[in-house]
Short mmCIF file of C-alpha atoms in Angstrom, two decimals:
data_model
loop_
_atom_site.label_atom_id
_atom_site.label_comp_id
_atom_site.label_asym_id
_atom_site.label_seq_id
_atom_site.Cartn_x
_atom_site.Cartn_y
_atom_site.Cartn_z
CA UNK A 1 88.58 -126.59 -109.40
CA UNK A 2 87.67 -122.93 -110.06
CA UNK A 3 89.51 -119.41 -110.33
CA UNK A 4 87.42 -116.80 -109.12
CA UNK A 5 89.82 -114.07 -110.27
CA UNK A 6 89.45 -115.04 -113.94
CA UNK A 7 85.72 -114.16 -113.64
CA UNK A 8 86.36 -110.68 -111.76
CA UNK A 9 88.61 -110.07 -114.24
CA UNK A 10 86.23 -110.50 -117.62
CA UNK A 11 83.80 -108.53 -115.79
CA UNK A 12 86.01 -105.91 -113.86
CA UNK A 13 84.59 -102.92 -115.51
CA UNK A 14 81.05 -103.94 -115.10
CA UNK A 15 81.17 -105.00 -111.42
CA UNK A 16 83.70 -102.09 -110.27
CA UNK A 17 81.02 -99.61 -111.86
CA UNK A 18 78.52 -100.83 -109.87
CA UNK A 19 79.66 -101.40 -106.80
CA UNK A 20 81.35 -97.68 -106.84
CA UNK A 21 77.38 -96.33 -107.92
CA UNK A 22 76.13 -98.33 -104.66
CA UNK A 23 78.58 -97.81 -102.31
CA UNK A 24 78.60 -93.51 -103.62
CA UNK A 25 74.52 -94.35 -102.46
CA UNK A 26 75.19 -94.37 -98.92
CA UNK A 27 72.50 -97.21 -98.47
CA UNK A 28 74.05 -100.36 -98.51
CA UNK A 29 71.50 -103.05 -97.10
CA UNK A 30 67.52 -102.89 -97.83
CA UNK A 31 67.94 -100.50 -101.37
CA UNK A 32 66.98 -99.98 -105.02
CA UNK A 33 69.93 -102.38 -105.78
CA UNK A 34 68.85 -105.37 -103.93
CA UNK A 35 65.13 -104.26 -105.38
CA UNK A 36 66.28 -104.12 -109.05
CA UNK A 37 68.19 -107.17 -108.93
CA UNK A 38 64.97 -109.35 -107.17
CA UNK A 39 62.78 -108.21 -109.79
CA UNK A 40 65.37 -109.04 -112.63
CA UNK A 41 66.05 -112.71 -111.35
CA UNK A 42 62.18 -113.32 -110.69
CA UNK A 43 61.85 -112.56 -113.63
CA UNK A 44 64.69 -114.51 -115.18
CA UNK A 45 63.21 -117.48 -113.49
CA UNK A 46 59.31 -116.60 -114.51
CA UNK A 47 58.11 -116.14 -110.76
CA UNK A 48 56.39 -113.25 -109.15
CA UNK A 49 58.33 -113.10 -105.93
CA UNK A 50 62.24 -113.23 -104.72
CA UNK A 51 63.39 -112.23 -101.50
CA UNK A 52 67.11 -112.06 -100.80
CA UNK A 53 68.36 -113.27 -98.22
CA UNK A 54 72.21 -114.10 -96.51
CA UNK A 55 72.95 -117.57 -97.98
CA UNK A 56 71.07 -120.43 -99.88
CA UNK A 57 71.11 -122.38 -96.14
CA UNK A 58 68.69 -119.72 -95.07
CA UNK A 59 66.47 -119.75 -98.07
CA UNK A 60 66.24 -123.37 -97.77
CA UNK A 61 64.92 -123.19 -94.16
CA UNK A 62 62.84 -120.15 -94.40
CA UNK A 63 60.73 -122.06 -97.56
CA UNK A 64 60.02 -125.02 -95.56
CA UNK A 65 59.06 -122.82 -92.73
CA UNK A 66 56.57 -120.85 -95.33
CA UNK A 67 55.03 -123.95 -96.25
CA UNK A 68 54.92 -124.68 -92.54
CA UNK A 69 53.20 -122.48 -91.64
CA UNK A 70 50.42 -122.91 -93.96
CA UNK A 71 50.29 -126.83 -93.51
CA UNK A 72 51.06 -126.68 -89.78
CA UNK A 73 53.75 -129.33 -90.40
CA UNK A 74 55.92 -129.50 -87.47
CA UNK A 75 57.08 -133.06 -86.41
CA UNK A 76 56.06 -134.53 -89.79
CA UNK A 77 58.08 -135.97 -92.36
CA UNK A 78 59.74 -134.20 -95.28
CA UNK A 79 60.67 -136.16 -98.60
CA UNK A 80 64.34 -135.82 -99.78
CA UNK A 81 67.33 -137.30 -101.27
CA UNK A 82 70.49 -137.99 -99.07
CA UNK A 83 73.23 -137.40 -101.38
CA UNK A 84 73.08 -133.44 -101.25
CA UNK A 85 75.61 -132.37 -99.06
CA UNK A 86 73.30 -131.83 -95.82
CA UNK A 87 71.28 -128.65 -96.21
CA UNK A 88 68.06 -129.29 -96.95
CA UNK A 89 68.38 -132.28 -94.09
CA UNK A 90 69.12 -129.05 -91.70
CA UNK A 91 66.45 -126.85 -92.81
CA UNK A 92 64.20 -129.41 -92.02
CA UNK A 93 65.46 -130.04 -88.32
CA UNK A 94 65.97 -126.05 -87.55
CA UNK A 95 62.17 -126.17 -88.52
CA UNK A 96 61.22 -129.43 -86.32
CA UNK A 97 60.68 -131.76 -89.58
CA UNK A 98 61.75 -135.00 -90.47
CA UNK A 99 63.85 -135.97 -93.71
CA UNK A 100 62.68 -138.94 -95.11
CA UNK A 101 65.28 -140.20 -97.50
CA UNK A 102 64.33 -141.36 -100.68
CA UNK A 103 66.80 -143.21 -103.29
CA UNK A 104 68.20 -141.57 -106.67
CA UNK A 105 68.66 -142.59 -110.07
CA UNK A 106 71.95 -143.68 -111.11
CA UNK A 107 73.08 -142.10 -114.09
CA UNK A 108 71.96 -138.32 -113.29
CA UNK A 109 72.35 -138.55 -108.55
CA UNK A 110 68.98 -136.98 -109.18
CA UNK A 111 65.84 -138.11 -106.97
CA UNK A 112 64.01 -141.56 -108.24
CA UNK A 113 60.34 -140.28 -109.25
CA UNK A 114 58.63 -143.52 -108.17
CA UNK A 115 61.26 -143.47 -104.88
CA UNK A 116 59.61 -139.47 -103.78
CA UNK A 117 56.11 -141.52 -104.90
CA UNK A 118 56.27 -144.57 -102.99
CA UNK A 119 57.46 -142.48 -100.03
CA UNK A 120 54.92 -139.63 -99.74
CA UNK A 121 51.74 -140.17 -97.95
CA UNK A 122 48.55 -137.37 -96.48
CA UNK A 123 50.49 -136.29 -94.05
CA UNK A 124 53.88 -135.91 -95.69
CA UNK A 125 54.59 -131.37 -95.45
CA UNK A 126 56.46 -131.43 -98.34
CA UNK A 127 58.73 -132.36 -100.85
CA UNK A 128 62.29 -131.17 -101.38
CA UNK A 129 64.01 -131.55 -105.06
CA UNK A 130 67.07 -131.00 -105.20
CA UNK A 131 68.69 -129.73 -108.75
CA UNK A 132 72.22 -131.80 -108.16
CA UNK A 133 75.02 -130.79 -109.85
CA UNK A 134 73.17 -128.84 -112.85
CA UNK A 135 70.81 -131.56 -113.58
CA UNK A 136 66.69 -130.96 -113.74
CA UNK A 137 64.48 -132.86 -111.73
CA UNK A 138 61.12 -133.68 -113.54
CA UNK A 139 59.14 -131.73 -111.15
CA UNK A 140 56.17 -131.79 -113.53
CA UNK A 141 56.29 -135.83 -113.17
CA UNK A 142 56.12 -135.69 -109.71
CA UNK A 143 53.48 -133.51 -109.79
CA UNK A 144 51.66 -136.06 -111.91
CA UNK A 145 52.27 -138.78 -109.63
CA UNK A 146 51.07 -136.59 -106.62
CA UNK A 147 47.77 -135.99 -108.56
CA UNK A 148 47.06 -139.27 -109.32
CA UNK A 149 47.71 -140.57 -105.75
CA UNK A 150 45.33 -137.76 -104.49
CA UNK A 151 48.20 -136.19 -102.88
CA UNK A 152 48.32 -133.17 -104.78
CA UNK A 153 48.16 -130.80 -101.80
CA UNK A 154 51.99 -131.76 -100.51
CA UNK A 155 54.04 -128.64 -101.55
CA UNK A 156 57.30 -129.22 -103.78
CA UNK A 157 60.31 -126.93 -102.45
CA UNK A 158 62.74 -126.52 -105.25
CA UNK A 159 66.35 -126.51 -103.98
CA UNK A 160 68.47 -124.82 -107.23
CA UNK A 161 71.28 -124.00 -105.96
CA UNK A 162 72.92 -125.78 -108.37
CA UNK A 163 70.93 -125.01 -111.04
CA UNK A 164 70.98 -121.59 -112.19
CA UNK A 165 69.16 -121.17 -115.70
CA UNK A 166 68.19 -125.20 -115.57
CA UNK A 167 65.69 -125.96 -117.73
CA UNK A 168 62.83 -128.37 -118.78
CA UNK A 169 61.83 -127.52 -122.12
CA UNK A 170 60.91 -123.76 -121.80
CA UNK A 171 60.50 -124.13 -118.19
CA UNK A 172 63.27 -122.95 -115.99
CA UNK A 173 63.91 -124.39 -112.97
CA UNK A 174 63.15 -122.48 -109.79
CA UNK A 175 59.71 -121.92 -111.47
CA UNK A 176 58.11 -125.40 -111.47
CA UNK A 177 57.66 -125.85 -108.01
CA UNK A 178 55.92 -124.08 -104.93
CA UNK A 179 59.03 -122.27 -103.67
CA UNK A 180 61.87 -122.70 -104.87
CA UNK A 181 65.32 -121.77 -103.02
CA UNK A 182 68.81 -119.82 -104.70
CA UNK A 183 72.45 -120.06 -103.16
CA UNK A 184 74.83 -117.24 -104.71
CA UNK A 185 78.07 -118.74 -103.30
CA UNK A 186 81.15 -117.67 -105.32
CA UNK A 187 80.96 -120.80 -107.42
CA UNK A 188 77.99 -121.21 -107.94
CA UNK A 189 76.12 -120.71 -112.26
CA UNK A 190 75.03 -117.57 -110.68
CA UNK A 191 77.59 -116.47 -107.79
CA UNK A 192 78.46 -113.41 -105.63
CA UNK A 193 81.69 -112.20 -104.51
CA UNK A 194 80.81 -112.97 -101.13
CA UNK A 195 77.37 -114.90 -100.39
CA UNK A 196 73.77 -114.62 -100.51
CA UNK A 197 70.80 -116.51 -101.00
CA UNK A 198 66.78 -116.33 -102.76
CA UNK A 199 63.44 -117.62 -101.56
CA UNK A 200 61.38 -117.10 -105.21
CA UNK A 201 57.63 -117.90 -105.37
CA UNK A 202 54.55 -117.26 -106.87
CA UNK A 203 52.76 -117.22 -103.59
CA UNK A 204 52.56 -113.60 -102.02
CA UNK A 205 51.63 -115.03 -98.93
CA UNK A 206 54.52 -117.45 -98.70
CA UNK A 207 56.86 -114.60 -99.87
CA UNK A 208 55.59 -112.34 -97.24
CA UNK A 209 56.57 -115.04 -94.51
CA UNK A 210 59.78 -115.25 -95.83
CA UNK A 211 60.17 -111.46 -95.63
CA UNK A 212 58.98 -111.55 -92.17
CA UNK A 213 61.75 -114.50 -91.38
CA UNK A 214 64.78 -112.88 -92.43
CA UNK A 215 63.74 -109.57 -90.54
CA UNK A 216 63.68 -111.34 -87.01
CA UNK A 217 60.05 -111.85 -87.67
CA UNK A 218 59.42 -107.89 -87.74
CA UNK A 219 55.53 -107.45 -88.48
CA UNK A 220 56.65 -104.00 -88.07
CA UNK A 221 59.60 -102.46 -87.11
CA UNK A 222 60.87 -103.64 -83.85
CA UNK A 223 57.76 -105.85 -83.26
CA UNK A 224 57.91 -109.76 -83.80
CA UNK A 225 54.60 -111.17 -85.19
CA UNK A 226 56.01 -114.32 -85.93
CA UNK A 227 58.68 -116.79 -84.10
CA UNK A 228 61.69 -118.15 -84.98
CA UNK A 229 63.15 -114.93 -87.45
CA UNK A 230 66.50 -113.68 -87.37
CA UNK A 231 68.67 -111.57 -89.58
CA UNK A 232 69.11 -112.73 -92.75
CA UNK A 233 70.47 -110.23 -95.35
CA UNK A 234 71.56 -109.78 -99.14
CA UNK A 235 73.64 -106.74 -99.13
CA UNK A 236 73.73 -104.10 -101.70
CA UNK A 237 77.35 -104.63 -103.00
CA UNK A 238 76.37 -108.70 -103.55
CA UNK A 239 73.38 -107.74 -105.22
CA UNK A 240 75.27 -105.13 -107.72
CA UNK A 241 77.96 -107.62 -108.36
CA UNK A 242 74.58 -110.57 -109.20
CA UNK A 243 73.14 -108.44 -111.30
CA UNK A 244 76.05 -107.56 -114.04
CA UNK A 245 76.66 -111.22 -113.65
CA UNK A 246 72.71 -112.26 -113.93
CA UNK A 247 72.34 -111.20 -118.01
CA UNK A 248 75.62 -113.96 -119.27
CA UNK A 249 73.95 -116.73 -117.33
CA UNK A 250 72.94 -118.40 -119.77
CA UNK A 251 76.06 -117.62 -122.51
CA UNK A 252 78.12 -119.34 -119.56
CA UNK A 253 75.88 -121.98 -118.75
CA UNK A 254 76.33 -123.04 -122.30
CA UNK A 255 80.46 -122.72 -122.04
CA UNK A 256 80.09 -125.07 -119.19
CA UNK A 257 77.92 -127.43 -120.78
CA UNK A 258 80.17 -127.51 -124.00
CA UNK A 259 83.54 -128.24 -121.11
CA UNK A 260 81.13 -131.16 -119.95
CA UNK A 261 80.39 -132.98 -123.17
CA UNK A 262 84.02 -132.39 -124.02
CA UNK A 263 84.81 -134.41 -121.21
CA UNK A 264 82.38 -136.72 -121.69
CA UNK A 265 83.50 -137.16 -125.38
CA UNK A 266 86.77 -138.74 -124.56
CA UNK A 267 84.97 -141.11 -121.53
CA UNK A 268 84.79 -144.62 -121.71
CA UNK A 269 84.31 -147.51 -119.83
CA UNK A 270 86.30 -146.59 -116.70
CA UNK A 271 84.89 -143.19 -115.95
CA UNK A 272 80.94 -142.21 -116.19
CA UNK A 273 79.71 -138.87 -116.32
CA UNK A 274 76.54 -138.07 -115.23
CA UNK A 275 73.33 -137.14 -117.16
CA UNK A 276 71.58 -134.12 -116.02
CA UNK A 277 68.89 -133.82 -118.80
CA UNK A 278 68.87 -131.51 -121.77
CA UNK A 279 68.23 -128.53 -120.07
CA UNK A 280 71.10 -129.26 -117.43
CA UNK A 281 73.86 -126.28 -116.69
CA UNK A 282 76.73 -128.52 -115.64
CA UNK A 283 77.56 -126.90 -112.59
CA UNK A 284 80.10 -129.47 -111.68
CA UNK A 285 81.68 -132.46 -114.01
CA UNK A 286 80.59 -135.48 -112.02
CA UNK A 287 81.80 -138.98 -113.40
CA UNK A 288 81.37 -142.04 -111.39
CA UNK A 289 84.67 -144.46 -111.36
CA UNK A 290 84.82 -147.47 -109.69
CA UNK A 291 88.94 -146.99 -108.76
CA UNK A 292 88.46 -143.53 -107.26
CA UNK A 293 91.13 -143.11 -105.25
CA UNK A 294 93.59 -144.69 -108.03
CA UNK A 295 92.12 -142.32 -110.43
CA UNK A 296 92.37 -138.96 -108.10
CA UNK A 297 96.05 -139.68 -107.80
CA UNK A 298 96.67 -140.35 -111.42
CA UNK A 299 94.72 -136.66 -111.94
CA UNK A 300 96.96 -135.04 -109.25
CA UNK A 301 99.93 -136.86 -111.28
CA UNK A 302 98.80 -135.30 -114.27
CA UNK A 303 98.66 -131.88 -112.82
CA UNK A 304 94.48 -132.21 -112.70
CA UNK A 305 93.09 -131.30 -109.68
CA UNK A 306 89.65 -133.45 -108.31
CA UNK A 307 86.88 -133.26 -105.48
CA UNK A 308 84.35 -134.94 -104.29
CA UNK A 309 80.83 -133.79 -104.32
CA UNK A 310 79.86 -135.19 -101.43
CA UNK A 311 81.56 -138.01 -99.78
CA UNK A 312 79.27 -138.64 -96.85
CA UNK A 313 75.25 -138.79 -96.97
CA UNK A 314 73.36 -136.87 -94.98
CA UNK A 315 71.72 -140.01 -93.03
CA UNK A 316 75.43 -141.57 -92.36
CA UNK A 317 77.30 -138.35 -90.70
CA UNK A 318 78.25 -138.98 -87.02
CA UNK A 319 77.15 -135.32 -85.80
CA UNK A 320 73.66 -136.20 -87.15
CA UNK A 321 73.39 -139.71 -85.96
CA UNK A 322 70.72 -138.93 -83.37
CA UNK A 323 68.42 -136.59 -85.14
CA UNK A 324 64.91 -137.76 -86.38
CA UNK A 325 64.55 -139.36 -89.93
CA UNK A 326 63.43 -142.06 -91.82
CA UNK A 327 63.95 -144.07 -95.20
CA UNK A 328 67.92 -145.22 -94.65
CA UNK A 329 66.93 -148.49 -95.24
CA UNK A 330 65.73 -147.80 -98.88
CA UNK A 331 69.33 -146.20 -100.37
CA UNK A 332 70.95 -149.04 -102.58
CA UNK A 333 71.79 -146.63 -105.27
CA UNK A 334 72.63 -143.85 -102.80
CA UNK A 335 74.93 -145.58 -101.41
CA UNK A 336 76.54 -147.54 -103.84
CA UNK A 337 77.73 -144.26 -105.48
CA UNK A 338 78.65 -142.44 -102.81
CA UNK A 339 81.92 -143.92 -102.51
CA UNK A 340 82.20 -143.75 -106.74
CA UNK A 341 81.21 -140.23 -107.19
CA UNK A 342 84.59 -137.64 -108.29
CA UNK A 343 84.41 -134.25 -110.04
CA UNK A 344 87.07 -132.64 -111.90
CA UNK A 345 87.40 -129.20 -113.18
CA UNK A 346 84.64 -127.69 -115.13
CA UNK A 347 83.69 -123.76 -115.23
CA UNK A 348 83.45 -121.21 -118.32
CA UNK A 349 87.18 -119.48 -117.65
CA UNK A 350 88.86 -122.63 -118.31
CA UNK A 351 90.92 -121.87 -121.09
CA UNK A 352 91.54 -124.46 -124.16
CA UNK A 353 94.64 -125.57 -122.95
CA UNK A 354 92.68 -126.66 -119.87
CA UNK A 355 90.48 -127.93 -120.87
CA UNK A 356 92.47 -130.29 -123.42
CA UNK A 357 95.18 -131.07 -120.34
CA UNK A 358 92.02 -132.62 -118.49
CA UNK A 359 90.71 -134.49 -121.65
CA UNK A 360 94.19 -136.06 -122.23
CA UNK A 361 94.70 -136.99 -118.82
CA UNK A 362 90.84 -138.16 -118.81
CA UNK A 363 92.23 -140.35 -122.67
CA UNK A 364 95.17 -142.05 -120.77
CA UNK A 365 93.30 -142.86 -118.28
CA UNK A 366 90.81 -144.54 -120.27
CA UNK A 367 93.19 -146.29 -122.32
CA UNK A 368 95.62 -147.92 -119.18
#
């Protein structure tokens, strides 16, 4: 599904220069590096504020806890999708929330506007968005809706990790909501060569509760001013490697994007790939195909590796079952794809002959 060497390789010079700078430094945690490369993805997503932190897990927890802790929110309900893979349903119970599952739409897997609308009420603490698989939420809509329901006050938490350079229009994602939350893993749009995460925000008072979080709740050194912190850390080296990487986002989010509508060029009836919106990145090639198991073997067959992105929602798995939430009643579409959804390769070091051993395999398929 990916090969991680390919991309160290096209970039070897560039990332081997940099690391050699930092690590010559001597200060390898808490430096210019991490500093520099903050500044240069805030401002690559048009926010004031990004704190780094160890993993996109954390990020996701530590923004719900900043808009916590200016709503007061423990114990109430949190508005969400279910078909995410699980992390934004653990941020909220590591912060004493409830998810409230909401359904999605069924060509994109993204959250159903009027689904988030019908759902949240006055004393819903936020709203989680999650940018699936590339795709772009219409936070502005929801926004909208909010208004005109005189709800307006519930914060919208962003989760991108997906979605690296999305866009609406000129609006990148990461930017349109109140937080907004960043997962570097290795195969991720925008990925590290180990892991790391980003709480970004416009808020300076949110940002500076995040800080506080992922330094054990430090209000100065060695003294806790706020519960519940722990140590939560972008290193140096990660955030040299990011920021060589951080200038071709966009040049690759367009190579995967072209390896998507290739795909979806030779699709027919049997296989549907997902819509993400204009301004998607296609950070996975999702299709929806109603013989999936049939279909991952005839892949393997035809030398095509597959995955699925994700085969269990978060209100279904067994080491969750007693845990508070709400809205599993109100998934039809949720779960009607759940057991449809399969992803096949897709990421800019493909080369042709890749890419063109998928699409035939993805042809005969179509045509059997």
């Amino acid at each position: 599904m990916n090969d991680l060497k390919r991309l160290y390789q096209r970039y070897q010079v560039e990332i081997e220069r940099e690391v050699a700078s930092t690590l010559r430094s001597g200060w390898w945690l808490d430096g210019a590096v991490g500093k520099r490369f903050a500044a240069n993805f805030s401002r690559f997503i048009g926010v004031s504020e990004c704190v780094l932190v160890a993993n996109g897990t954390d990020a996701l927890e530590f923004a719900l806890a900043a808009v916590l802790k200016r709503g007061g929110a423990r114990g109430r309900e949190v508005v969400l999708p279910a078909n995410a893979g699980g992390y934004a349903s653990c941020a909220c119970w590591h912060n004493d929330l409830i998810p409230h599952y909401v359904d999605i739409e069924p060509t994109s897997q993204l959250v159903h506007l009027q689904s988030v609308l019908k759902a949240a009420n006055a004393d819903t603490a936020a709203i989680v968005v999650t940018h699936l698989y590339g795709g772009v939420v219409d936070v502005r809509a929801i926004r909208a809706g909010l208004a005109e329901a005189g709800l307006s006050h519930i914060p919208i938490v962003e989760d991108c990790a997906q979605a690296h350079g999305a866009r609406i229009g000129s609006d990148v994602a990461g930017s349109l909501g109140d937080i907004s939350t960043f997962s570097f893993y290795p195969t991720k749009n925008l990925g590290a060569m180990g892991d790391g995460g980003a709480v970004l925000t416009s808020d300076a008072a949110a940002a500076a509760h995040v800080r506080q979080l992922q330094q054990y709740g430090w209000s100065s050194k060695y003294h806790v001013g706020v519960p519940n912190g722990r140590n939560s850390r972008m290193d140096e080296v990660q955030a040299a490697i990011l920021d060589v990487l951080l200038g071709d986002v966009d040049i690759r989010n367009r190579q995967r994007r072209a390896i998507l509508d290739r795909y979806k060029s030779v699709a027919g009836h049997r296989l549907q790939f997902l819509e993400g919106g204009d301004g998607a990145v296609a950070h996975l090639a999702v299709a929806l195909c109603d013989d999936r198991d049939a279909f991952r073997a005839y892949m393997k067959e035809h030398r095509v590796d597959t995955d699925i992105h994700y085969p269990v929602l978060d209100c279904d798995q067994v080491g969750w079952a007693n845990l508070p939430m709400k809205g599993m009643e109100n998934l039809a579409i949720s779960r009607d794809s759940v057991g449809r959804l399969c992803s096949v390769p897709c990421y800019p070091d493909m080369t042709s002959d890749e890419i063109e051993q998928v699409c035939l395999a993805l042809r005969e398929w179509e045509a059997m």
